[in-house]
Short mmCIF file of N, CA, C and O in Angstrom, two decimals:
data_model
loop_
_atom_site.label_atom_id
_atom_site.label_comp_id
_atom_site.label_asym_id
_atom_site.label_seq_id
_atom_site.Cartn_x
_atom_site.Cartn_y
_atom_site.Cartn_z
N UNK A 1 -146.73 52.65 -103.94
CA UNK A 1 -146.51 51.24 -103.70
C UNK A 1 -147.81 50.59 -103.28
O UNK A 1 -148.77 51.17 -102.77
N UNK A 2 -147.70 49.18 -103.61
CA UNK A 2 -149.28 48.77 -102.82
C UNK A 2 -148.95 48.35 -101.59
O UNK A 2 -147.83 48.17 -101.11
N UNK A 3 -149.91 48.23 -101.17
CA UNK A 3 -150.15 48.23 -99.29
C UNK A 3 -149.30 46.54 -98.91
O UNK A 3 -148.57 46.34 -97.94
N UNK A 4 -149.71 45.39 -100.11
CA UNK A 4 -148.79 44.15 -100.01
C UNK A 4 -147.33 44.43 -99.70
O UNK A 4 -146.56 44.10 -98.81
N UNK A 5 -147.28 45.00 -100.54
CA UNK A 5 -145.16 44.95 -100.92
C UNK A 5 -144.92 46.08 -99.64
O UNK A 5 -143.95 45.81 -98.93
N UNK A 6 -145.60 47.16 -99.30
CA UNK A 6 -145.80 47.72 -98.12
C UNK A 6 -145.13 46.81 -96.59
O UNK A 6 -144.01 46.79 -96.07
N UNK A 7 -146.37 46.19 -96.27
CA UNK A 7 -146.47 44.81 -95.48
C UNK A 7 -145.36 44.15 -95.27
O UNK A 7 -144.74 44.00 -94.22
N UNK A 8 -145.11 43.69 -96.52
CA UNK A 8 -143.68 42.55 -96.56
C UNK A 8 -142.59 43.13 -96.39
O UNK A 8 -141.59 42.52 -96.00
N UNK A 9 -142.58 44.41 -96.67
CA UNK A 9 -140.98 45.53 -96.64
C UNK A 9 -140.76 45.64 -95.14
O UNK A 9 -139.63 45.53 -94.68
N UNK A 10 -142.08 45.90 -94.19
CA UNK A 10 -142.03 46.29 -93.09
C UNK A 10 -141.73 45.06 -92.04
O UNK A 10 -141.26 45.29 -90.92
N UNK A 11 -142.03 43.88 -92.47
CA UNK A 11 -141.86 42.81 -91.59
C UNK A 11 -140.28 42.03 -92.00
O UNK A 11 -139.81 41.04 -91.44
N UNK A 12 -139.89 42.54 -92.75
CA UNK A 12 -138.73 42.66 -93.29
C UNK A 12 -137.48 42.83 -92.89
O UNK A 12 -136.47 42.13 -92.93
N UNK A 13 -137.85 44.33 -92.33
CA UNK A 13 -137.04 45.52 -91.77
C UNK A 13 -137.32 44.76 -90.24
O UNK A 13 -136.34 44.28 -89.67
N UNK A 14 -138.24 44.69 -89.80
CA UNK A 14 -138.29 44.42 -88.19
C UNK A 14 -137.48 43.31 -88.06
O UNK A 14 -136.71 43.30 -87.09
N UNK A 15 -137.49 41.89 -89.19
CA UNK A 15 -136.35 41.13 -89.01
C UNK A 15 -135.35 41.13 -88.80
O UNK A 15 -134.61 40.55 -88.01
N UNK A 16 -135.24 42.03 -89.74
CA UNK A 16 -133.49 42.19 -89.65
C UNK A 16 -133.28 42.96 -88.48
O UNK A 16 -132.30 42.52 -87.88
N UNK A 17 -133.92 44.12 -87.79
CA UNK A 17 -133.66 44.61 -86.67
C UNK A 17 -133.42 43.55 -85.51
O UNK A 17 -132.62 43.61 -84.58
N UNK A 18 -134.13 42.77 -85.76
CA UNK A 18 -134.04 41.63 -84.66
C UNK A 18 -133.26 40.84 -84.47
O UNK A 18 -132.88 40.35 -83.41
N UNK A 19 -132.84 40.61 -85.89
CA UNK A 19 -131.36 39.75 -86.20
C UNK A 19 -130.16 40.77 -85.13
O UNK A 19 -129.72 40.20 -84.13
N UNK A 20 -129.76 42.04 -85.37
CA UNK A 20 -128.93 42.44 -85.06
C UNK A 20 -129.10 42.24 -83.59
O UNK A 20 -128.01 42.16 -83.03
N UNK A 21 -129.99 42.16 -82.90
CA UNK A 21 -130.04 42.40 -81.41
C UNK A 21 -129.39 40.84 -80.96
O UNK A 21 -128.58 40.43 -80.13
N UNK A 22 -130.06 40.39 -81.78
CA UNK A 22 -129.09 38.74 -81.47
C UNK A 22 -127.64 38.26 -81.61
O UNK A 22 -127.08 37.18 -81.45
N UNK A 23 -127.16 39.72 -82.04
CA UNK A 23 -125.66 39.37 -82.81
C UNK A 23 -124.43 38.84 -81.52
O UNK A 23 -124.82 38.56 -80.39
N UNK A 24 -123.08 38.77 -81.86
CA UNK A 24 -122.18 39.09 -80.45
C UNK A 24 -122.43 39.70 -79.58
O UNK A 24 -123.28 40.58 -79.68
N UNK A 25 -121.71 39.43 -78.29
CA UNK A 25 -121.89 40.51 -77.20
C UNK A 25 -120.99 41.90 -77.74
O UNK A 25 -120.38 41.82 -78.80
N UNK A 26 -120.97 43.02 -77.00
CA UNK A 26 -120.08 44.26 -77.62
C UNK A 26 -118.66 43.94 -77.08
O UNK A 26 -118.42 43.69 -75.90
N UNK A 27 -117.78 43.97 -78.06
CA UNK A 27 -116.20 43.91 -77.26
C UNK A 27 -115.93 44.52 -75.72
O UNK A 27 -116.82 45.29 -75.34
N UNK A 28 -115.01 44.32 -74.94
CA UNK A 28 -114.96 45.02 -73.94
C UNK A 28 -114.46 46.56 -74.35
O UNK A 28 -113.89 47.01 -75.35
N UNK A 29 -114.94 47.13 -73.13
CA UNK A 29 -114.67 48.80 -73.13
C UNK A 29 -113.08 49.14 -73.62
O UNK A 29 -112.21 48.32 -73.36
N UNK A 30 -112.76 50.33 -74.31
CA UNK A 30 -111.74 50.62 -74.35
C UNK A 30 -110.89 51.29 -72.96
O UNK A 30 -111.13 52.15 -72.11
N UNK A 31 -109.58 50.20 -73.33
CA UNK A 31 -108.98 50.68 -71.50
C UNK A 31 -108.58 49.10 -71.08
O UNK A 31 -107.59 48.82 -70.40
N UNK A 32 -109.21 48.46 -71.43
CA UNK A 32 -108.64 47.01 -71.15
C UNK A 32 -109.80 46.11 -71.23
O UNK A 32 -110.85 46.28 -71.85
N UNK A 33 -109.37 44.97 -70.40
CA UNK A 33 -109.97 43.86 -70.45
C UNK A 33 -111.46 44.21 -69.08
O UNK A 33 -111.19 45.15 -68.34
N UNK A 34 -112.66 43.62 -68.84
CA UNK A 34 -112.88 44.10 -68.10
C UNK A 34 -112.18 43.07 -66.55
O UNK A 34 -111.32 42.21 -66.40
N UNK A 35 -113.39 43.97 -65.46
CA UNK A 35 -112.71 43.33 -64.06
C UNK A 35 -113.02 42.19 -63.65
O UNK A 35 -114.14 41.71 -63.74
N UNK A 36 -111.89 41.57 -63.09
CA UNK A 36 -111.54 39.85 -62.91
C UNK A 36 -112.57 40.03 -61.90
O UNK A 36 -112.80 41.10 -61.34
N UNK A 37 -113.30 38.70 -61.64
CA UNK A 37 -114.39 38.86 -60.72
C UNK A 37 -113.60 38.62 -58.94
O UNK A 37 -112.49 38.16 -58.66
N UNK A 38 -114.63 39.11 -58.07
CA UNK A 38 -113.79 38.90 -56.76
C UNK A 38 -112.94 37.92 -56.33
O UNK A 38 -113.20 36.82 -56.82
N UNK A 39 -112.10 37.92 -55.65
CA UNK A 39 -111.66 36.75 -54.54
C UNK A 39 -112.57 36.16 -53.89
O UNK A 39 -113.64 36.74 -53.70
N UNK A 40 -112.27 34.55 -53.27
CA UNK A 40 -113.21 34.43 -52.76
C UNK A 40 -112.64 34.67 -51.02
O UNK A 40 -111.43 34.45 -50.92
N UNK A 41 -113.22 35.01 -49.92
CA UNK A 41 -112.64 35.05 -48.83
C UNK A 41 -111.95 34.38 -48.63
O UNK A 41 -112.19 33.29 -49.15
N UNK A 42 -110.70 34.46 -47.83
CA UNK A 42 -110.07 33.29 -46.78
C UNK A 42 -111.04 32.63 -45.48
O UNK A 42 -111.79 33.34 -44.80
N UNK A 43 -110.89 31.47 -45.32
CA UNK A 43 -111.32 30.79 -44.96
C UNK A 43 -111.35 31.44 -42.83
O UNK A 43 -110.20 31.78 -42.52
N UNK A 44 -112.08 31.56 -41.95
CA UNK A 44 -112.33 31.75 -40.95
C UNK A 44 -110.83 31.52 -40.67
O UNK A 44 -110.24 30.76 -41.43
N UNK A 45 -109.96 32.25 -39.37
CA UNK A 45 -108.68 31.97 -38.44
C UNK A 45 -108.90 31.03 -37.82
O UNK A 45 -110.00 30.94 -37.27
N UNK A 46 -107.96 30.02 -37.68
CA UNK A 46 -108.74 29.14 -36.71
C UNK A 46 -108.39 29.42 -35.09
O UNK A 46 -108.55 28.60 -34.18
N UNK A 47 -108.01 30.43 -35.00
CA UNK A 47 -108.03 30.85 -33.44
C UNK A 47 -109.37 31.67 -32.90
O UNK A 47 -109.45 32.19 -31.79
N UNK A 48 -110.39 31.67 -33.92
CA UNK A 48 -111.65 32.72 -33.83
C UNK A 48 -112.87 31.48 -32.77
O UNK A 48 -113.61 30.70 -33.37
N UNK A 49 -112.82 31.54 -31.61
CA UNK A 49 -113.77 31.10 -30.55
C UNK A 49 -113.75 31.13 -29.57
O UNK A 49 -113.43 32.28 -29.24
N UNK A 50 -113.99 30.23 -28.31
CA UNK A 50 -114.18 30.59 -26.99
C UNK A 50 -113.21 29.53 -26.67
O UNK A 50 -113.33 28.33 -26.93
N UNK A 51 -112.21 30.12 -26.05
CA UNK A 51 -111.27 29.20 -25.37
C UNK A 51 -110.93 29.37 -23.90
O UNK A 51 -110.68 30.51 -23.52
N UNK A 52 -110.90 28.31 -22.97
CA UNK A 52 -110.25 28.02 -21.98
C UNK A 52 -109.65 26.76 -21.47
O UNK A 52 -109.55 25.69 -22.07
N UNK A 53 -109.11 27.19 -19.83
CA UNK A 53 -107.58 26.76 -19.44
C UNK A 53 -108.12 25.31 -19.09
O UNK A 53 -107.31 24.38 -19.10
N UNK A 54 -109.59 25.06 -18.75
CA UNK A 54 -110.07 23.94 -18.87
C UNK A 54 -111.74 23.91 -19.22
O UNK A 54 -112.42 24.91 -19.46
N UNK A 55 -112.15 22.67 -19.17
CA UNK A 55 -113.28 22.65 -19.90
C UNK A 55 -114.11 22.59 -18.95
O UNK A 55 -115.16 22.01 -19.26
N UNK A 56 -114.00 23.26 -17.03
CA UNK A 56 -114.99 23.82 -16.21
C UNK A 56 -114.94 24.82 -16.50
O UNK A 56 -115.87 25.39 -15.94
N UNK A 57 -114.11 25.83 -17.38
CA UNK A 57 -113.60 27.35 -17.52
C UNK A 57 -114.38 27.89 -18.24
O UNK A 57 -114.62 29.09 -18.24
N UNK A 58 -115.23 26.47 -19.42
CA UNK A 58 -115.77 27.31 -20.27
C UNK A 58 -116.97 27.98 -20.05
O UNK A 58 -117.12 29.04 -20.65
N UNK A 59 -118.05 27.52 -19.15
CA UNK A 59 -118.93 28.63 -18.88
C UNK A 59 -119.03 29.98 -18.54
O UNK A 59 -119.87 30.83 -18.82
N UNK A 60 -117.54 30.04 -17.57
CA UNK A 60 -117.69 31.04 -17.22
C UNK A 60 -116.23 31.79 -17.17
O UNK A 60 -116.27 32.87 -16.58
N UNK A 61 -115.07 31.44 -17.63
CA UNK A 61 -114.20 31.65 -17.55
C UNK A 61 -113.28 31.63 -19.03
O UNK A 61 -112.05 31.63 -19.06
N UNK A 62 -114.36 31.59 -20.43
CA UNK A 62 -113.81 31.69 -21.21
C UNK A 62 -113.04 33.02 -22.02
O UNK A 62 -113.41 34.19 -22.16
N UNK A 63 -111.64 32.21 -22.56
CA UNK A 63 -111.41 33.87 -23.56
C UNK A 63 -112.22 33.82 -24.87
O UNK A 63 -112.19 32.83 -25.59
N UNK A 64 -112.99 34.97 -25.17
CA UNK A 64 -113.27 34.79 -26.36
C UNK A 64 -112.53 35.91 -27.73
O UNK A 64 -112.32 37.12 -27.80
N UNK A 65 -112.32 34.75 -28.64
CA UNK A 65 -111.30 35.43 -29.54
C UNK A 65 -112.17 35.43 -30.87
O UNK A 65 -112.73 34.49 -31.43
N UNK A 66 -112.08 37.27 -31.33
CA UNK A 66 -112.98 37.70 -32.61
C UNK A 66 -111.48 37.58 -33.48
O UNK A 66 -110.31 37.23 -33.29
N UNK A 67 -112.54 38.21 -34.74
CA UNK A 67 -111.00 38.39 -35.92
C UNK A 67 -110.11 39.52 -35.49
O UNK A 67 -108.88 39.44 -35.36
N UNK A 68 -110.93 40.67 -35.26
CA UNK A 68 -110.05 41.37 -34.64
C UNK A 68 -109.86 41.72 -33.00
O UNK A 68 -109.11 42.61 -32.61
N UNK A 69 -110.57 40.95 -32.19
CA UNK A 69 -110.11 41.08 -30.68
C UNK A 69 -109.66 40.17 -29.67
O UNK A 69 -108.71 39.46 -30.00
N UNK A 70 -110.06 40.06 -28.70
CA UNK A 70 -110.11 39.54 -27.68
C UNK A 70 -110.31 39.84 -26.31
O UNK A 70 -109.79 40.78 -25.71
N UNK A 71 -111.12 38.97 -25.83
CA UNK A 71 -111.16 39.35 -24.49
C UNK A 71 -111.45 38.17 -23.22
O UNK A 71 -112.28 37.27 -23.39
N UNK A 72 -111.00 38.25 -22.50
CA UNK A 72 -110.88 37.63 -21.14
C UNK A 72 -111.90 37.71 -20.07
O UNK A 72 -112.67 38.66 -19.93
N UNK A 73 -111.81 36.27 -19.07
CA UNK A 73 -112.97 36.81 -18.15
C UNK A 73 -112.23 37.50 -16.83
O UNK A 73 -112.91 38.06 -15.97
N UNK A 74 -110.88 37.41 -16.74
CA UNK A 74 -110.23 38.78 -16.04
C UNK A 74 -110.22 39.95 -16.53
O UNK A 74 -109.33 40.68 -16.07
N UNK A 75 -110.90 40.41 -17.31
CA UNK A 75 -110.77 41.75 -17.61
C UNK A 75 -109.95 42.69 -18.87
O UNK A 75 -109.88 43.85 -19.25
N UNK A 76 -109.46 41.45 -19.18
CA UNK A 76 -108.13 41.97 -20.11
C UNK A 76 -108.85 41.59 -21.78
O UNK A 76 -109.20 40.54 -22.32
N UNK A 77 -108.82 42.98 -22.17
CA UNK A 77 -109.28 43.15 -23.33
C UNK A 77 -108.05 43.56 -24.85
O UNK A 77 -107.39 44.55 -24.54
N UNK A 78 -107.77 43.16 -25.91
CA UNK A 78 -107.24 43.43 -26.70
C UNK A 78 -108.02 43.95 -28.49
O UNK A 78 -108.99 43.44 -29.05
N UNK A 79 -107.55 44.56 -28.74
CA UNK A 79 -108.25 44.99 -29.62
C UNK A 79 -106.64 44.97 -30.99
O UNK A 79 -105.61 45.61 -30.81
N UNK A 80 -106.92 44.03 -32.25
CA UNK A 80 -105.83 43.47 -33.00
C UNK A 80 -105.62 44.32 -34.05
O UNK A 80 -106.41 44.35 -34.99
N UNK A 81 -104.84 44.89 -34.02
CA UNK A 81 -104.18 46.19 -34.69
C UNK A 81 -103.60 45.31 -36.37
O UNK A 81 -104.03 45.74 -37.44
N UNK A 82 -102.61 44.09 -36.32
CA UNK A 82 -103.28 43.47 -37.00
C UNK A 82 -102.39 41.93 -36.72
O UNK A 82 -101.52 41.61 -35.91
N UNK A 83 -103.16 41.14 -37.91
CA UNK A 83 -102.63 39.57 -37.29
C UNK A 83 -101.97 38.88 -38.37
O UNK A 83 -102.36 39.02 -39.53
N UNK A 84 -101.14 38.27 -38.13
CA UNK A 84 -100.33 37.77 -39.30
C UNK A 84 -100.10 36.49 -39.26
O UNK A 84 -99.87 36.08 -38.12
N UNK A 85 -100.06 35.40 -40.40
CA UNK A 85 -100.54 34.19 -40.14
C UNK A 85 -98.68 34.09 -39.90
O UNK A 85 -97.78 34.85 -40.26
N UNK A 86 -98.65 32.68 -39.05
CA UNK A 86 -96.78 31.97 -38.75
C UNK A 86 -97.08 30.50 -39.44
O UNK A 86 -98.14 29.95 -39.75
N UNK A 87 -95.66 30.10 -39.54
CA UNK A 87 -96.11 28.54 -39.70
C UNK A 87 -96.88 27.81 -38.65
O UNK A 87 -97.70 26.92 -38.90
N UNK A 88 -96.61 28.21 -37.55
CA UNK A 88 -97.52 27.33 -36.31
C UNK A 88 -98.48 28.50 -35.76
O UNK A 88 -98.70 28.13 -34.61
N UNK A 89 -99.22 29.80 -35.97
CA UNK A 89 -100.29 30.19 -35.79
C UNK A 89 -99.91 31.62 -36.17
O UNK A 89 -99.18 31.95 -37.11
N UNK A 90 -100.47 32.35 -35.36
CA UNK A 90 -100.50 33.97 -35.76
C UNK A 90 -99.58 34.69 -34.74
O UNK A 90 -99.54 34.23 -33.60
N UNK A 91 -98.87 35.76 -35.04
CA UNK A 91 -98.24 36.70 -34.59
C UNK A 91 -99.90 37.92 -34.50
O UNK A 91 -100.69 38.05 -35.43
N UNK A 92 -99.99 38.54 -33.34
CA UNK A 92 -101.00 39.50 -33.23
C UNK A 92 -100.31 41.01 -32.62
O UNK A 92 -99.89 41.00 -31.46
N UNK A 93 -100.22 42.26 -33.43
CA UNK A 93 -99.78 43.43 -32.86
C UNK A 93 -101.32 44.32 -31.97
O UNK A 93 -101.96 44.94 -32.82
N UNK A 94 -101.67 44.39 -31.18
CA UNK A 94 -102.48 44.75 -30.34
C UNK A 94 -102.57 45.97 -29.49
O UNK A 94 -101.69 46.15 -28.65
N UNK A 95 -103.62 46.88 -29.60
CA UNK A 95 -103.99 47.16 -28.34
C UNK A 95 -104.54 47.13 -27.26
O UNK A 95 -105.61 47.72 -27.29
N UNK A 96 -104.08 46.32 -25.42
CA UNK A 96 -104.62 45.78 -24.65
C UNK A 96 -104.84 46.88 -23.40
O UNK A 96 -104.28 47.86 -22.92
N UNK A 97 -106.03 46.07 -23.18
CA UNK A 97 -106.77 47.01 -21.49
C UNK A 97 -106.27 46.44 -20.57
O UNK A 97 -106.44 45.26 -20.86
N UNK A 98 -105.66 46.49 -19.45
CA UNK A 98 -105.61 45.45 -18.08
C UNK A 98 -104.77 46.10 -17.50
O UNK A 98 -103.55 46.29 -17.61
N UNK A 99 -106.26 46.71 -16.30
CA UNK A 99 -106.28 47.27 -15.39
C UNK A 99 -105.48 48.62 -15.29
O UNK A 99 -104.56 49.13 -14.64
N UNK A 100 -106.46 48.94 -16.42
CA UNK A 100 -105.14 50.73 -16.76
C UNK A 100 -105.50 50.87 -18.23
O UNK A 100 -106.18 50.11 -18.92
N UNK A 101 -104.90 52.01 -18.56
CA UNK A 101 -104.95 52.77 -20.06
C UNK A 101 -104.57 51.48 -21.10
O UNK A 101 -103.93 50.47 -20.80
N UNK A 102 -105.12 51.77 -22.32
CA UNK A 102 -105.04 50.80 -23.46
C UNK A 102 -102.79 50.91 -23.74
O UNK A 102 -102.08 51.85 -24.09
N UNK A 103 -102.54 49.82 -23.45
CA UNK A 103 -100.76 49.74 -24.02
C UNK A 103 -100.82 49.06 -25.28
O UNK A 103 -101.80 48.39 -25.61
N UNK A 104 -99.62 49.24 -26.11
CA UNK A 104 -99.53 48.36 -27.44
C UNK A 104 -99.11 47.30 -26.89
O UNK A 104 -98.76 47.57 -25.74
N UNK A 105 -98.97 46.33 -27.11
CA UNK A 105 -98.92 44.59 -26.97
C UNK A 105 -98.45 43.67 -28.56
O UNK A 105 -98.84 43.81 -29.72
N UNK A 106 -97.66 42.93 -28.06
CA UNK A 106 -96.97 41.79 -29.07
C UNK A 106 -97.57 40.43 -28.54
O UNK A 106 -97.07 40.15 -27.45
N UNK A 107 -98.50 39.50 -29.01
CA UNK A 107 -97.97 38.17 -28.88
C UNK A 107 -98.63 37.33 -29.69
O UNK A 107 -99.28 37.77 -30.63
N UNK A 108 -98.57 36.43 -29.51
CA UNK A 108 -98.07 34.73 -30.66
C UNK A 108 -99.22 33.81 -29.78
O UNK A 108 -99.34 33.62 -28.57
N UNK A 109 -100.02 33.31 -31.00
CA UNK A 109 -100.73 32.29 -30.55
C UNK A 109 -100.32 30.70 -31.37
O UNK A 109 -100.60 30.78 -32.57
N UNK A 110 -99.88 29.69 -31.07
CA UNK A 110 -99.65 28.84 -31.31
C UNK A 110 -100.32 27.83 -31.34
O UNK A 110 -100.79 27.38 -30.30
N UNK A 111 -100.54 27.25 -32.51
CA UNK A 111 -101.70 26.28 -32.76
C UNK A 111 -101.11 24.49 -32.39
O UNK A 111 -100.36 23.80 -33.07
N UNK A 112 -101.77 24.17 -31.12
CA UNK A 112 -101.15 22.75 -30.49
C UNK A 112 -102.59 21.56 -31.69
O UNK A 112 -102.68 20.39 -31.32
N UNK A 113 -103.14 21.81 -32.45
CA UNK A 113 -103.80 21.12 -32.75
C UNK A 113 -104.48 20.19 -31.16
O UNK A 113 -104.79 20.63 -30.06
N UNK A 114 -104.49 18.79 -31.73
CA UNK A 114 -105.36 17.96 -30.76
C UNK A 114 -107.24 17.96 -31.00
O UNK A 114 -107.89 18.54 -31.87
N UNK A 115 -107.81 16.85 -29.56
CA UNK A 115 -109.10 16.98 -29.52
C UNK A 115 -109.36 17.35 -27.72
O UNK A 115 -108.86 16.72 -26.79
N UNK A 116 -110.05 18.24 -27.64
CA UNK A 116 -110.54 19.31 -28.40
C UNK A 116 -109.44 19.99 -28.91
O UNK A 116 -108.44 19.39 -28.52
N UNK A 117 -109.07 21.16 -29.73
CA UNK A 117 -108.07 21.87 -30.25
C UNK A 117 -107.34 22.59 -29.43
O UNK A 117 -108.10 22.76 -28.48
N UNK A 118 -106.03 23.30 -29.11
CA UNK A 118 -105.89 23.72 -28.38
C UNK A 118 -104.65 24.73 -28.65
O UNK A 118 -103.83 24.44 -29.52
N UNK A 119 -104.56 25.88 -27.91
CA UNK A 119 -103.34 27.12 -28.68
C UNK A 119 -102.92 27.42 -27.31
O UNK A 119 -103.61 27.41 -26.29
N UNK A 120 -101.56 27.71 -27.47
CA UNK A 120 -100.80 29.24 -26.37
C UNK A 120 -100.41 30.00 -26.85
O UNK A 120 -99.69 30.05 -27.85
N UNK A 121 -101.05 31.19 -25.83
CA UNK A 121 -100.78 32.10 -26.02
C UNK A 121 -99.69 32.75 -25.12
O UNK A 121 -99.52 32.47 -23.93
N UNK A 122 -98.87 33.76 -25.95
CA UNK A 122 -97.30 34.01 -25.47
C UNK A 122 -97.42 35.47 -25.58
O UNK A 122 -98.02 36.01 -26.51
N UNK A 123 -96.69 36.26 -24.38
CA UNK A 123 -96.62 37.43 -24.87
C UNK A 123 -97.64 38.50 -24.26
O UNK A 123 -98.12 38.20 -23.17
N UNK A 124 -98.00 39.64 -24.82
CA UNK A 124 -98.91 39.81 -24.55
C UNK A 124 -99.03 40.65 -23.25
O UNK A 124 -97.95 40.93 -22.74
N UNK A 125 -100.15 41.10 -22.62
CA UNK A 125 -100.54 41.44 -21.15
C UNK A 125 -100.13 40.19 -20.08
O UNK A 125 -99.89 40.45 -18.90
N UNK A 126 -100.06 38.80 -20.62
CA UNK A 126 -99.92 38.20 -19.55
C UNK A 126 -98.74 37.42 -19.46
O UNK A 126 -97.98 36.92 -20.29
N UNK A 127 -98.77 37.44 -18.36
CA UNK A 127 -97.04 37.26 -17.80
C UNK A 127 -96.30 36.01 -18.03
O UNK A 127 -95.08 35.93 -17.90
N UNK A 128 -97.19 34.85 -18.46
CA UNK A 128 -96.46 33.49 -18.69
C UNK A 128 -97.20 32.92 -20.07
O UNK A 128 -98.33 33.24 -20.43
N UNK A 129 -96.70 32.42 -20.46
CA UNK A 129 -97.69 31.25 -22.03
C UNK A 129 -98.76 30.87 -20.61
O UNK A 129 -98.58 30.67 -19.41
N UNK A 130 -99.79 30.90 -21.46
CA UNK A 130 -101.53 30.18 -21.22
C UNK A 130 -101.64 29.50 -22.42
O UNK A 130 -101.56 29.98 -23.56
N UNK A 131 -101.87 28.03 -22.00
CA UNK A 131 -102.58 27.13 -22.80
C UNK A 131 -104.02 27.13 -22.71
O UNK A 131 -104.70 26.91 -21.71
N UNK A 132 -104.38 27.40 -23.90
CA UNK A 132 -106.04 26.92 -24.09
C UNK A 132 -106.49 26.11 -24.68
O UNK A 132 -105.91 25.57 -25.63
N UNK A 133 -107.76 25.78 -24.23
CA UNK A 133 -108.76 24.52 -25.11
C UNK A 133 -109.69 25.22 -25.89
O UNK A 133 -110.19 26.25 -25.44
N UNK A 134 -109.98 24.80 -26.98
CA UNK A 134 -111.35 25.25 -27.66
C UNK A 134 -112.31 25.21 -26.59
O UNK A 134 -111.83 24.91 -25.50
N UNK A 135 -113.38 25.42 -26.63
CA UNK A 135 -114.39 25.01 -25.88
C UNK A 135 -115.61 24.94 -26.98
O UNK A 135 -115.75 25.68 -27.95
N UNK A 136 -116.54 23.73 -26.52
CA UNK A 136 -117.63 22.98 -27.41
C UNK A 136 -118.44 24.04 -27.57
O UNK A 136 -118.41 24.98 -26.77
N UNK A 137 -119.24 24.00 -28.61
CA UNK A 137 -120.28 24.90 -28.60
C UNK A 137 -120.11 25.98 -29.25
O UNK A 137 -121.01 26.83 -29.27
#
């Protein structure tokens, strides 16, 4: 062959190689469709901050409530085994500290809305509903 028709055969071939790389994507894997992309989180609890019985309490006398805990500036610690949303706030199954070995614990936080925001809590280690305030900050 001459070295021309050579040339042109070869730039040819690389075309078309190139064509194919451009083609469709490859069907999905056999086995199904592939995987639906994540969820996106749920949105923060809104019982997750520093609450107290008033708003001199909050420096130093606040409860502060994680996703899964809580704890008090008496001492009383809970750790949330797990939490379940209600129409008016969360039911929480718990294990609490106060003043003695960890006990299982039941109680209900109830969302009073308002400004600042405000919940009771029922149940529990402590002996009567406690109303709380958010506290700023």
């Amino acid at each position: 062959m001459k070295p021309a028709l050579i040339a042109v055969l070869s730039v040819l071939s690389l075309a078309a190689c190139q064509r194919k790389a451009e083609g469709p994507p490859p069907p999905p894997p056999i086995g199904g469709p592939p995987p639906a992309p994540p969820k996106p989180l749920p949105p923060p609890a809104s019982y997750i901050g520093r609450w107290a019985a008033t708003a001199e309490l909050c420096a130093k006398g606040a409860w502060v409530f994680e996703t899964d805990k809580v704890s008090t500036a008496g001492e009383v610690g809970c750790q949330f085994g797990s939490v379940s949303p209600t129409p008016t706030g969360y039911q929480t199954a718990a294990s609490c500290t106060a003043e003695g070995p960890p006990q299982p614990k039941t109680f209900t936080l109830t969302m009073l809305g308002g400004t600042p925001p405000s919940m009771t809590v029922t149940g529990g280690p402590w002996g009567a509903p406690v109303t709380l305030h958010l506290c700023a900050g």
